[in-house]
Short mmCIF file of C-alpha atoms in Angstrom, two decimals:
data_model
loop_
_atom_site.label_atom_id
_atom_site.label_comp_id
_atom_site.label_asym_id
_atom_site.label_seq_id
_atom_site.Cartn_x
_atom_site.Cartn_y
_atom_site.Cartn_z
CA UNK A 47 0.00 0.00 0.00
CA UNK A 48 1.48 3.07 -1.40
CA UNK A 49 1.76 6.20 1.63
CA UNK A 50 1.00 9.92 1.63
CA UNK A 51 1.83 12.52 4.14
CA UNK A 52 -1.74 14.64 4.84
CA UNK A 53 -0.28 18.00 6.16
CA UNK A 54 -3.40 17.81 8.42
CA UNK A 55 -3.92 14.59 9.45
CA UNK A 56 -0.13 12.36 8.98
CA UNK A 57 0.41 9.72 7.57
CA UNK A 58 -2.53 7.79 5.53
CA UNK A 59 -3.16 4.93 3.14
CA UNK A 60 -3.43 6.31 -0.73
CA UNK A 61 -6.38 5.11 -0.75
CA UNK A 62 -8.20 7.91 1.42
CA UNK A 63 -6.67 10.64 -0.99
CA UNK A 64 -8.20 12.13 -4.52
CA UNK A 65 -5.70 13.69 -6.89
CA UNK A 66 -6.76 17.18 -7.73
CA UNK A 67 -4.95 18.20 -10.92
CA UNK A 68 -2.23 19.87 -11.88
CA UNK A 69 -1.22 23.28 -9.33
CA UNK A 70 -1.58 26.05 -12.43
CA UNK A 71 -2.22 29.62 -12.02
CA UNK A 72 -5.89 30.37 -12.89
CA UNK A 73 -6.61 32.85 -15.46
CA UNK A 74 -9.09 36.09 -15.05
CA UNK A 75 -12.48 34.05 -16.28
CA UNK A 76 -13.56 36.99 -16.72
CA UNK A 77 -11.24 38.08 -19.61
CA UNK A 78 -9.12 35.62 -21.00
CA UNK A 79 -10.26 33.27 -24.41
CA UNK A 80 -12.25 30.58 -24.57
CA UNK A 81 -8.85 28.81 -25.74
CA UNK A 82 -6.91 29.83 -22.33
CA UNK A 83 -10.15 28.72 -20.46
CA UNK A 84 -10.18 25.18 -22.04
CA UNK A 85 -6.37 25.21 -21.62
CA UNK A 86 -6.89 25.79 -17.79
CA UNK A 87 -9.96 23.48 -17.31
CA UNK A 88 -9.17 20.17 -19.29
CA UNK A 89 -5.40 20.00 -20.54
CA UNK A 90 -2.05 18.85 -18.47
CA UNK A 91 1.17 19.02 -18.93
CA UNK A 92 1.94 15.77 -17.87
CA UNK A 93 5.62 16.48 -16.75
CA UNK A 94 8.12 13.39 -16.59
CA UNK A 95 10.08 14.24 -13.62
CA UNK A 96 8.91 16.42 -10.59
CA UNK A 97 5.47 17.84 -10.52
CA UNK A 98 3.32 20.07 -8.19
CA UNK A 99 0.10 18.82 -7.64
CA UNK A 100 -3.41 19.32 -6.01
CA UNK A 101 -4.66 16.14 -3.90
CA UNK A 102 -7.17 16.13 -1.21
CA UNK A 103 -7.40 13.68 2.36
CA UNK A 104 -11.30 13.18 1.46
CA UNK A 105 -11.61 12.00 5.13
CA UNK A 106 -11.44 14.94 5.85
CA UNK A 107 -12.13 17.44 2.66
CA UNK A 108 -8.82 18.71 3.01
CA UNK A 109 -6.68 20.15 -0.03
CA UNK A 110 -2.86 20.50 -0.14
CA UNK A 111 -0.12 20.18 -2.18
CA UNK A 112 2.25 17.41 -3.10
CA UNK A 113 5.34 17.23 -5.09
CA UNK A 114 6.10 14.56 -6.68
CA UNK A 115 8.40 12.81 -8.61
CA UNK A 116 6.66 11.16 -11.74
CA UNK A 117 9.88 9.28 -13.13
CA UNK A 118 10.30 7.36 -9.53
CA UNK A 119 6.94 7.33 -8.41
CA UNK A 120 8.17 9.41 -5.50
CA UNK A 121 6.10 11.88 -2.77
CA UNK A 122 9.25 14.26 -2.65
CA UNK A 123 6.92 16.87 -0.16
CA UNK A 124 3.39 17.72 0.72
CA UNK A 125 2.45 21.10 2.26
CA UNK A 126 -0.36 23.23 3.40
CA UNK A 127 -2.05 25.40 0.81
CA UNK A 128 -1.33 28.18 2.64
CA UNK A 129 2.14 28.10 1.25
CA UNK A 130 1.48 28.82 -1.87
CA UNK A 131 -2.06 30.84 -1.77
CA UNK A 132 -0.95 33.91 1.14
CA UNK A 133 -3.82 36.15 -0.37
CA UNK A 134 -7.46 35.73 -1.20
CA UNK A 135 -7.08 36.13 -5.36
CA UNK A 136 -10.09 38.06 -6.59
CA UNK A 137 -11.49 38.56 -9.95
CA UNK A 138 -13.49 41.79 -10.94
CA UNK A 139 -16.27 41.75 -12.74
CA UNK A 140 -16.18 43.73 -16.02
CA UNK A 141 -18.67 45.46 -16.96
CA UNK A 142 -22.11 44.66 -18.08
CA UNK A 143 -22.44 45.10 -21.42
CA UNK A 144 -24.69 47.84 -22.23
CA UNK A 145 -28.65 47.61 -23.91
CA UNK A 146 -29.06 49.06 -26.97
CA UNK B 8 -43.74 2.71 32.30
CA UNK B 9 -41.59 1.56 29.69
CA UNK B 10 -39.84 4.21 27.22
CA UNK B 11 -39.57 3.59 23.36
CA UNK B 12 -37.78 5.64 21.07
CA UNK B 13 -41.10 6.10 18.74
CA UNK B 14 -42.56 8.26 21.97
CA UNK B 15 -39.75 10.97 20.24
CA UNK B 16 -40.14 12.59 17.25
CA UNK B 17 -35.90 12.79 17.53
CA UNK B 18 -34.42 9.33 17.32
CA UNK B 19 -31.37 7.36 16.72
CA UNK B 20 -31.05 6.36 13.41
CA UNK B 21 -30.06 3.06 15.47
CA UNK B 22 -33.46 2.89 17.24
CA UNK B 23 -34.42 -0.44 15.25
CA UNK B 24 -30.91 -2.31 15.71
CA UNK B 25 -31.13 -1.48 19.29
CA UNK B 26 -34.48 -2.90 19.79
CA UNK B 27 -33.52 -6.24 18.20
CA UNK B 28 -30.53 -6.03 20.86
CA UNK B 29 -33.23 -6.48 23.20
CA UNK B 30 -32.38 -2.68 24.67
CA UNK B 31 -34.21 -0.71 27.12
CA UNK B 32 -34.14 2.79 26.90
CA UNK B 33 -34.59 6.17 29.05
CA UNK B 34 -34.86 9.57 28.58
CA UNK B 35 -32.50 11.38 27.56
CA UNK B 36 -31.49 14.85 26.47
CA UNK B 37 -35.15 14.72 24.55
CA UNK B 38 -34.63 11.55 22.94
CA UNK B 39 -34.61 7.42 23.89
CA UNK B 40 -31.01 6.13 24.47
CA UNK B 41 -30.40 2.51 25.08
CA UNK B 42 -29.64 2.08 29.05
CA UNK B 43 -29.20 -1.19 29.09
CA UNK B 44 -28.90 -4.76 26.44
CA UNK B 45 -30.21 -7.18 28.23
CA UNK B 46 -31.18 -7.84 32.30
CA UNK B 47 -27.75 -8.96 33.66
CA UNK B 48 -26.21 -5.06 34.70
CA UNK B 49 -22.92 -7.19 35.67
CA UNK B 50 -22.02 -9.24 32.73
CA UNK B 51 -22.57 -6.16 30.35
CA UNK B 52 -20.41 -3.93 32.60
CA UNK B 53 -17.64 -6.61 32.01
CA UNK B 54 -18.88 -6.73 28.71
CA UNK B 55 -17.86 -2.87 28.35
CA UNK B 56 -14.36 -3.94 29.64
CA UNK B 57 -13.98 -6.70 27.16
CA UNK B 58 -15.19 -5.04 24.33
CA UNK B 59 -18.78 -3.20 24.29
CA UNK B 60 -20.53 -0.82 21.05
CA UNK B 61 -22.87 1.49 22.56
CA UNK B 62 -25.13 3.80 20.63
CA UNK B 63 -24.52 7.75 22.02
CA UNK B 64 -26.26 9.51 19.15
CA UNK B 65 -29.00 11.52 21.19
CA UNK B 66 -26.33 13.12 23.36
CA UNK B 67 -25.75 16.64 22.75
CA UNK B 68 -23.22 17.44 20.42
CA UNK B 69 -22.24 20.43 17.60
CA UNK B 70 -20.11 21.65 15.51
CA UNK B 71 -18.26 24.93 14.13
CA UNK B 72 -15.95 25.69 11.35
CA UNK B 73 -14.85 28.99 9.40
CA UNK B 74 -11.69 31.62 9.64
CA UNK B 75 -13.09 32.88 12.92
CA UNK B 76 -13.96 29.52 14.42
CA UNK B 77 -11.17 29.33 17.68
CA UNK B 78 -11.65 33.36 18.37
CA UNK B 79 -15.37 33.13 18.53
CA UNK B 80 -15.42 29.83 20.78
CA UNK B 81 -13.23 31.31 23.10
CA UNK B 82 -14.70 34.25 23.07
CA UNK B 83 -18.10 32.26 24.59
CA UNK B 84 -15.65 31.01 27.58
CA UNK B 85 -14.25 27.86 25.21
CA UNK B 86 -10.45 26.61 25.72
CA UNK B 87 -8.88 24.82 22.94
CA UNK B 88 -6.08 23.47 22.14
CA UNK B 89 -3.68 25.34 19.66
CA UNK B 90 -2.84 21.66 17.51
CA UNK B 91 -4.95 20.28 15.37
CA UNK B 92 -6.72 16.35 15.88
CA UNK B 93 -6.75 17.39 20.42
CA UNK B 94 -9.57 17.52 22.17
CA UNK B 95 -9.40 20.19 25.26
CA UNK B 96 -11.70 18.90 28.01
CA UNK B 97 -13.74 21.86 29.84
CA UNK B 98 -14.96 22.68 33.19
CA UNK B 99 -18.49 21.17 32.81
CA UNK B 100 -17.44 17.76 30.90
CA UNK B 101 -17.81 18.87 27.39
CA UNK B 102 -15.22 18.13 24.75
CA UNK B 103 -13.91 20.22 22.27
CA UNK B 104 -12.16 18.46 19.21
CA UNK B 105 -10.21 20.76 17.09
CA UNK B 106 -10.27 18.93 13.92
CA UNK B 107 -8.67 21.65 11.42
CA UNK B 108 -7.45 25.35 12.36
CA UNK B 109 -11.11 26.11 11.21
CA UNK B 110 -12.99 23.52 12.86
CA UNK B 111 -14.26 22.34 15.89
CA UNK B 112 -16.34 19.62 17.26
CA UNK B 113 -18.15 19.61 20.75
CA UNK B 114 -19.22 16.84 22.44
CA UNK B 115 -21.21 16.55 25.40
CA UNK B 116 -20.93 14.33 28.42
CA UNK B 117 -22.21 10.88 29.01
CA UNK B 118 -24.86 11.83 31.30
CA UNK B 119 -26.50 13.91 28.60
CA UNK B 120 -26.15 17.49 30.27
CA UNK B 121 -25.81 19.64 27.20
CA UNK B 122 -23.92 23.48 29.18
CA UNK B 123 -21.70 24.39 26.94
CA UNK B 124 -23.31 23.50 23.75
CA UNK B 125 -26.48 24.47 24.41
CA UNK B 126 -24.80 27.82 25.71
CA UNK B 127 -23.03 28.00 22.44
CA UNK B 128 -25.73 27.04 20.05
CA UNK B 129 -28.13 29.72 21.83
CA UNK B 130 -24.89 32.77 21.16
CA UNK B 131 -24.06 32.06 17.66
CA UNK B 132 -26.38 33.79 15.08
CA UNK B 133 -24.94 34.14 11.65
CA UNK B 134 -24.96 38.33 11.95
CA UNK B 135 -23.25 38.36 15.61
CA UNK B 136 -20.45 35.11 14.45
CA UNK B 137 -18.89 36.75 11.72
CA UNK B 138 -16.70 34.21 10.02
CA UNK B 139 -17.56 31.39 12.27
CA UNK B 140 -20.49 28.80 10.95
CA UNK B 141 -22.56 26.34 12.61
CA UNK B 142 -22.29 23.19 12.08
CA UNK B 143 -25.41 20.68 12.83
CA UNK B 144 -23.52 17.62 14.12
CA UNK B 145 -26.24 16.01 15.63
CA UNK B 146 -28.25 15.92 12.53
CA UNK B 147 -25.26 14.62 10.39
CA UNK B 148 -23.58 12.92 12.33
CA UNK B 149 -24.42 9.24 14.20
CA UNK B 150 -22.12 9.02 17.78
CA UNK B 151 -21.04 5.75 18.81
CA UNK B 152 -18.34 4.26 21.59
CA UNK B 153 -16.30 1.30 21.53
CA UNK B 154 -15.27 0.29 24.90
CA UNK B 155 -12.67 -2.07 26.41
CA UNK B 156 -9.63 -4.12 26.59
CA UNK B 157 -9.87 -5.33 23.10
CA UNK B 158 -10.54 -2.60 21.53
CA UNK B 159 -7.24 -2.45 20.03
CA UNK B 160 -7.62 -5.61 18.28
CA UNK B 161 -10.79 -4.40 16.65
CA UNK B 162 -9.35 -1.20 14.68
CA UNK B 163 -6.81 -3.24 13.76
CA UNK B 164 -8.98 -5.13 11.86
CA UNK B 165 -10.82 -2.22 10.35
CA UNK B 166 -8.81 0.88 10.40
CA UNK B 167 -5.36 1.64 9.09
CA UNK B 168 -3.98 4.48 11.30
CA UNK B 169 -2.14 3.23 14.37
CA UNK B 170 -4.06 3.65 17.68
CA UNK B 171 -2.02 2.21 20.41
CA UNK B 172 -1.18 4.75 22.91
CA UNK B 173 1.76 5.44 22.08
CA UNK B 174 0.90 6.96 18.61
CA UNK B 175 -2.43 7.94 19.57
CA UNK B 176 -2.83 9.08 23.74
CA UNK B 177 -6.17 9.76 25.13
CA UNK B 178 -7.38 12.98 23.60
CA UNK B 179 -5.94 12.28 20.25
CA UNK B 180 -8.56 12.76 17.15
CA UNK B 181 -8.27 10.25 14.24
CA UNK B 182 -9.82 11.27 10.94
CA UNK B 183 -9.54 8.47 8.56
CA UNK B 184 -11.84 5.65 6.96
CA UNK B 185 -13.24 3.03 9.18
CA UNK B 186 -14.50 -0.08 7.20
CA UNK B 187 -14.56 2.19 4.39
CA UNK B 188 -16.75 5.01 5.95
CA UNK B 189 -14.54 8.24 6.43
CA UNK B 190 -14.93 8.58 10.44
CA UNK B 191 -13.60 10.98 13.42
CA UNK B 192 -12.66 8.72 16.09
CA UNK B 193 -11.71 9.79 19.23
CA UNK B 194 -9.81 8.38 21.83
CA UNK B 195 -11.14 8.97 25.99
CA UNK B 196 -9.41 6.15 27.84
CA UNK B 197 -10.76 5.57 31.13
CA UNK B 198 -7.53 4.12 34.04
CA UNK B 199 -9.11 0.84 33.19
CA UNK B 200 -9.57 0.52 29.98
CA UNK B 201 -9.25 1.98 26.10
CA UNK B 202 -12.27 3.51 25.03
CA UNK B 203 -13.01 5.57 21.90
CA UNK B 204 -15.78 7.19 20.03
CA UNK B 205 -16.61 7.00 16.94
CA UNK B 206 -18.77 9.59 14.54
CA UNK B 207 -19.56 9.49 10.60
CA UNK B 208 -22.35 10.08 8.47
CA UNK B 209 -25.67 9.45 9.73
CA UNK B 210 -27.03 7.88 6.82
CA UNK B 211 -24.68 4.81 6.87
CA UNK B 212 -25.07 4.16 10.69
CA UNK B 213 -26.88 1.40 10.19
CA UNK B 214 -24.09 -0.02 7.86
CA UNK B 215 -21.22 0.72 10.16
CA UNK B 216 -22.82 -0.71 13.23
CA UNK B 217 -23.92 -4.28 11.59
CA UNK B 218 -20.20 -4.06 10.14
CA UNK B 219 -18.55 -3.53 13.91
CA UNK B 220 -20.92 -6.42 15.35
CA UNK B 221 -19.42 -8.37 12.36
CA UNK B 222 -15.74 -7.06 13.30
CA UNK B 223 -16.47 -7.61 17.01
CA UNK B 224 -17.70 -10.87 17.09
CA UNK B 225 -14.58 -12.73 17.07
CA UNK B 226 -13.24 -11.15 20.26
CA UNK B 227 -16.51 -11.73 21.86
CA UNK B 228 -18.18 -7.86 21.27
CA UNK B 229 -21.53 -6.89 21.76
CA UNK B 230 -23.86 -4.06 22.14
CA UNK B 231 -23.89 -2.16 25.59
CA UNK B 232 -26.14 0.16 27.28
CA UNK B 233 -25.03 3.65 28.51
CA UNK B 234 -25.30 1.95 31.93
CA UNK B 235 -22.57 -0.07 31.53
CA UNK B 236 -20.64 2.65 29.57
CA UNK B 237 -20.70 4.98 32.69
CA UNK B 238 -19.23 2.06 35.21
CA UNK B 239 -15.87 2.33 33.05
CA UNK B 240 -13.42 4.32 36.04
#
C-alpha cells in the first residue's frame, strides 16, 4: 500500500486521498479566451520528472499540495495550501455590457 | 412505564438495531437512548471492559468551522487546544475536538447534560459570528463508543492508522476511513480501559454498526447500554 503525508492529518493509506490536478495559475475568467479557459480546465502538462500537484485527504475534505516525482513514483513533499495561496485572489467583474 | 424511542419525534437512526438487541431505553437529552442490552447489569459492565458498542447519538453534540472559528469559541468562555486532531476537556465535561485550524467539534458528556453547547448554540447567530459557521452535528452525524480491553484488536482489523497509545494518547482525534466510511474517532481512555468514540455520516449508521458487530464478534463484542458505559473508572 502506497503512503501519503496529509499536512493535516499524517500519515494515511493512498487510498483515502483524490488527486486534484495539476497546481496552475488560474486565469481572469472573466477576460481571458475561450482557448486559455479550455487550456486551464481540461489539458495537463503531464511532466516526466517532478510535478506540483493538487490532492485532497477526502476524510477529511482537506486540499494540499504534493510534489512529486513522476519518473520514480516518489512523494518528494506535501504542504499546506497556505504556502502557496498567502492572499485571497479576486477577480473583478467587467462590466455589463450595455442595452441598446 | 416503559420508554420507546417512537414516543420521540428525535431518534437514533439506530433505534431499530437497538431494539432487536433487546435494549431498554430512558430519557434522555429529549430523545430514547439505550440504558441497558439485556437484564444482567454485571455481565454487560464486564462486557464494556472486554469489548462493548454502545449507541450515544441523542447526546448533545455540535459543531463549528470557518476563519473565525477558535476566536469566537473562546470568546463564549471555550479553551482549545492550539494543535490540530486534540480535544481540550472543559470545566463542565464537554469536549472540544479541534479537527482543522477552522474547525471544531463539541461533544457533550455521558450523562446527557448539554452546558456548553447548548450555551453555544443559543450565542451564535450568523450576523453576531462573523466568520464562524454552525455546524449541525447532531443531525449529520451518528455518535457511537467502543469500549474495552480489546478494543485495540478491533481497529486493527478495520482501520489503518495506528491507535495504540503510544501513537495515539487519550485525547488524540483520528480522521480516517473506518471499514470504508470516512470517520472521526476519538480516543477517551478511562484508568481501566481503552475507550473511543466514533462519529460518521448518519445515513450509513446502520451499515457501520452491523459491520462492527461483524468485526467484534470474534473477540466476543456486543452491544452495551449507557449503563454499563458509565461504570468504566
Amino acid at each position: 500500500m502506497k503512503q501519503m503525508n496529509c499536512p493535516l492529518n499524517g500519515v494515511r493509506n493512498i487510498q483515502e486521498f483524490a488527486h486534484g490536478g495539476e497546481v496552475v495559475d488560474q486565469p481572469d475568467p472573466n477576460r481571458c479566451s475561450d482557448a486559455e479557459w479550455a487550456e486551464f480546465v481540461f489539458m495537463e502538462a503531464n511532466t516526466a520528472g517532478v510535478v506540483r500537484e493538487w490532492w485532497c485527504h477526502v476524510a477529511t475534505a482537506y486540499w494540499f499540495i504534493a510534489e512529486r516525482d513522476t519518473l520514480k513514483d516518489e512523494i518528494i513533499r506535501t504542504y499546506d495550501a497556505g504556502e502557496l495561496f498567502k492572499e485571497r485572489v479576486d477577480f473583478t467583474r467587467p462590466e455589463a455590457p450595455k442595452e441598446t | 412505564m416503559t420508554i420507546l424511542p417512537q414516543d420521540f419525534a428525535r431518534r437514533s437512526f439506530l433505534y431499530r438495531e437497538l431494539e432487536s438487541a433487546g435494549a431498554t431505553f430512558d430519557e434522555v437529552n429529549g430523545a430514547a437512548i439505550a440504558m441497558a442490552c439485556g437484564d444482567d447489569a454485571a455481565a454487560e459492565a464486564a462486557q464494556a471492559r472486554s469489548l462493548g458498542l454502545s449507541d450515544l447519538s441523542v447526546l448533545p453534540r455540535t459543531g463549528y468551522k470557518g476563519w473565525n472559528m477558535a476566536t469566537w469559541l473562546q470568546g463564549q468562555g471555550a479553551e482549545m487546544a492550539e494543535q490540530n486532531n486534540n480535544v481540550s476537556p472543559q470545566a463542565d465535561g464537554t469536549r472540544i475536538a479541534r479537527l482543522a485550524p477552522g474547525e471544531a467539534l463539541l461533544l457533550g458528556d455521558d450523562q446527557g447534560s448539554a452546558g456548553l453547547i447548548e450555551k453555544m448554540d443559543g450565542a451564535w447567530s450568523m450576523e453576531t459570528a462573523d466568520g464562524c459557521f454552525q455546524v449541525p452535528r447532531a443531525e449529520t452525524n451518528f455518535w457511537l463508543a467502543l469500549s474495552g480491553a480489546e478494543t485495540p484488536a478491533l481497529f486493527a482489523k478495520i482501520c489503518a492508522v495506528d491507535l495504540r497509545p503510544a501513537a495515539a494518547p487519550p485525547h488524540t482525534v483520528v480522521q480516517t476511513n473506518v471499514a470504508r466510511l470516512n470517520a472521526i474517532i476519538i480516543r477517551r481512555d478511562t484508568a481501566e480501559v481503552p475507550v473511543f468514540d466514533l462519529l460518521s455520516d448518519i445515513a450509513s449508521a446502520v451499515y457501520l454498526w452491523r459491520a462492527l458487530l461483524d468485526a467484534m464478534d470474534e473477540f466476543g463484542g456486543k452491544p452495551i447500554g449507557l449503563t454499563a458505559l458509565r461504570t468504566l473508572k
